[in-house]
XYZ file of C-alpha atoms in Angstrom:
188
model
C 3.379 -9.014 -3.712
C 5.458 -6.103 -4.944
C 4.208 -2.772 -3.578
C 3.060 -0.264 -6.177
C 4.998 2.968 -5.651
C 4.926 4.540 -9.122
C 3.289 7.958 -9.470
C 2.214 9.439 -12.812
C 1.299 13.045 -13.462
C -0.803 14.706 -16.183
C -2.036 18.283 -16.584
C -4.939 17.853 -14.150
C -4.241 14.535 -12.445
C -1.920 12.587 -10.222
C -2.136 8.808 -10.623
C -0.843 7.263 -7.415
C -1.251 4.055 -5.416
C -4.432 3.747 -3.357
C -4.052 4.185 0.417
C -6.293 2.799 3.143
C -6.944 6.413 4.164
C -8.739 6.853 0.786
C -11.546 4.494 1.886
C -14.057 7.206 2.780
C -13.584 9.066 -0.495
C -13.627 5.808 -2.470
C -16.933 4.889 -0.823
C -18.383 8.318 -1.728
C -17.927 7.583 -5.448
C -18.020 3.759 -5.610
C -21.322 3.555 -3.708
C -23.172 5.320 -6.569
C -25.337 2.805 -8.479
C -24.377 4.272 -11.891
C -20.649 3.541 -11.461
C -19.804 -0.054 -10.524
C -22.515 -2.222 -12.062
C -22.032 -0.935 -15.633
C -18.275 -1.493 -15.196
C -18.852 -5.009 -13.863
C -18.411 -4.625 -10.106
C -20.794 -4.335 -7.178
C -21.721 -1.047 -5.534
C -19.625 -0.473 -2.400
C -21.795 -0.940 0.686
C -19.757 0.842 3.393
C -16.492 2.649 4.081
C -15.218 -0.654 5.523
C -16.173 -2.438 2.278
C -14.208 0.215 0.330
C -11.218 -0.253 2.678
C -11.301 -4.025 2.051
C -11.403 -3.402 -1.712
C -8.377 -1.077 -1.428
C -6.531 -3.886 0.388
C -7.613 -6.744 -1.888
C -8.258 -5.315 -5.377
C -6.877 -1.790 -5.646
C -3.515 -2.775 -4.145
C -2.689 -4.789 -7.283
C 0.445 -3.792 -9.220
C -0.059 -0.901 -11.673
C -3.378 0.139 -10.068
C -3.767 3.839 -9.358
C -6.123 6.284 -7.708
C -7.097 9.036 -10.166
C -6.475 12.124 -8.006
C -7.451 15.676 -8.918
C -4.406 17.946 -8.603
C -6.519 20.907 -7.495
C -8.188 19.124 -4.555
C -5.935 16.144 -3.849
C -9.070 13.966 -3.849
C -9.149 10.518 -5.488
C -12.217 10.498 -7.768
C -11.671 7.327 -9.781
C -9.317 4.464 -10.514
C -7.201 3.213 -13.389
C -5.139 0.083 -13.726
C -2.900 -1.683 -16.206
C -3.144 -5.459 -15.958
C -0.101 -7.067 -17.522
C -0.184 -10.474 -19.207
C -1.821 -13.091 -16.977
C -3.242 -10.389 -14.648
C -5.715 -9.617 -17.467
C -8.738 -11.876 -17.892
C -8.689 -11.719 -21.705
C -5.777 -14.148 -22.178
C -2.916 -11.935 -23.359
C 0.850 -12.565 -23.362
C 3.209 -10.855 -20.906
C 4.226 -8.380 -23.637
C 0.707 -6.892 -23.617
C -1.526 -5.139 -21.087
C -5.168 -4.265 -20.484
C -6.377 -0.931 -19.120
C -9.395 -0.704 -16.831
C -10.842 2.480 -15.321
C -13.794 4.242 -13.726
C -14.523 7.723 -12.382
C -17.101 9.177 -9.992
C -20.339 10.530 -11.479
C -19.651 14.233 -10.678
C -16.570 14.026 -12.926
C -18.169 12.401 -15.968
C -17.759 14.244 -19.267
C -14.712 16.305 -18.246
C -12.111 14.302 -20.188
C -10.329 13.193 -17.005
C -10.350 9.465 -17.758
C -9.085 9.909 -21.353
C -6.280 12.026 -19.839
C -5.452 9.227 -17.368
C -5.730 6.523 -20.064
C -3.340 8.405 -22.376
C -0.751 8.603 -19.574
C -1.060 4.875 -18.814
C -0.770 4.141 -22.569
C 2.393 6.269 -22.746
C 3.814 4.444 -19.726
C 2.851 1.040 -21.146
C 4.378 1.638 -24.552
C 7.393 3.843 -23.663
C 8.477 2.480 -20.279
C 7.176 -1.098 -20.187
C 7.710 -1.612 -23.956
C 4.348 -3.308 -24.390
C 3.531 -4.491 -27.908
C -0.221 -4.006 -27.551
C -2.681 -2.534 -25.050
C -6.230 -3.812 -24.744
C -9.352 -2.289 -23.295
C -12.964 -3.386 -23.087
C -16.425 -2.243 -22.123
C -19.583 -4.091 -21.287
C -22.598 -3.796 -23.585
C -24.410 -0.527 -22.891
C -21.463 1.311 -21.324
C -21.378 4.042 -23.966
C -19.217 6.384 -21.839
C -16.467 3.770 -21.618
C -16.749 3.092 -25.351
C -16.264 6.840 -26.020
C -13.143 6.964 -23.823
C -11.633 4.133 -25.851
C -12.525 5.781 -29.169
C -11.033 9.122 -28.016
C -7.816 7.342 -27.049
C -7.466 5.586 -30.424
C -8.451 2.037 -29.460
C -9.863 -0.013 -32.341
C -12.648 -2.576 -32.058
C -11.182 -6.102 -31.975
C -13.944 -8.551 -31.003
C -17.026 -9.146 -28.882
C -17.043 -11.795 -26.152
C -20.327 -13.241 -24.910
C -21.187 -14.631 -21.469
C -18.196 -12.991 -19.787
C -18.268 -13.224 -16.005
C -17.663 -10.023 -14.100
C -16.995 -9.130 -10.452
C -20.723 -9.275 -9.659
C -21.434 -12.834 -8.576
C -23.562 -14.826 -11.024
C -23.727 -12.017 -13.607
C -22.633 -12.664 -17.197
C -22.086 -9.852 -19.676
C -21.310 -9.153 -23.308
C -17.938 -7.411 -23.571
C -16.657 -5.441 -26.536
C -12.862 -5.639 -26.643
C -10.679 -2.953 -28.220
C -6.958 -2.853 -28.872
C -4.097 -0.576 -29.851
C -0.656 -1.696 -31.029
C 2.537 0.193 -30.273
C 2.851 1.043 -34.002
C -0.676 2.497 -34.084
C 0.067 4.505 -30.925
C 3.332 5.847 -32.369
C 1.434 6.879 -35.496
C -1.082 8.788 -33.353
C 1.735 10.526 -31.446
C 3.186 12.055 -34.611
C 2.091 15.667 -34.724
C 1.359 15.991 -30.991
């Protein structure tokens, strides 16, 4: 697998590949019961569990630690799954963004800032035609991020499996085309 080496920067954030040395910090945030389950993944159970997830899941291409510039600490994650890497059945000319952030950083606009940078990268650098996003029923914070970033409701999928074994969810899927994104960028 190709190693992810890209680094993105925003006003307050550095988006960089996860490192095994991030395991302790990842565990600090991913072990909170309000983070993973609503996003469709199990609470991390130990630093070793977090290290394994860095190696197996967070090492995927275009997957980044959301790092605060002021502290250098990774406090969340964002990824862009291209084509077949997405589970919503999209062509290679499209991508899907997924994200989460630790509870102490909720409501500070950090994830919308990270999402906007990944959208810019997806549309300007990767020349994607469309970027998708989704949130499970009840995840109002994730819905708000998508609304703030200009994503439009596309459809609802029922009985969607998630990363928690045996759990099925209702997922609301949103989308933004390159043309819509360019229209939003006018005046910035």
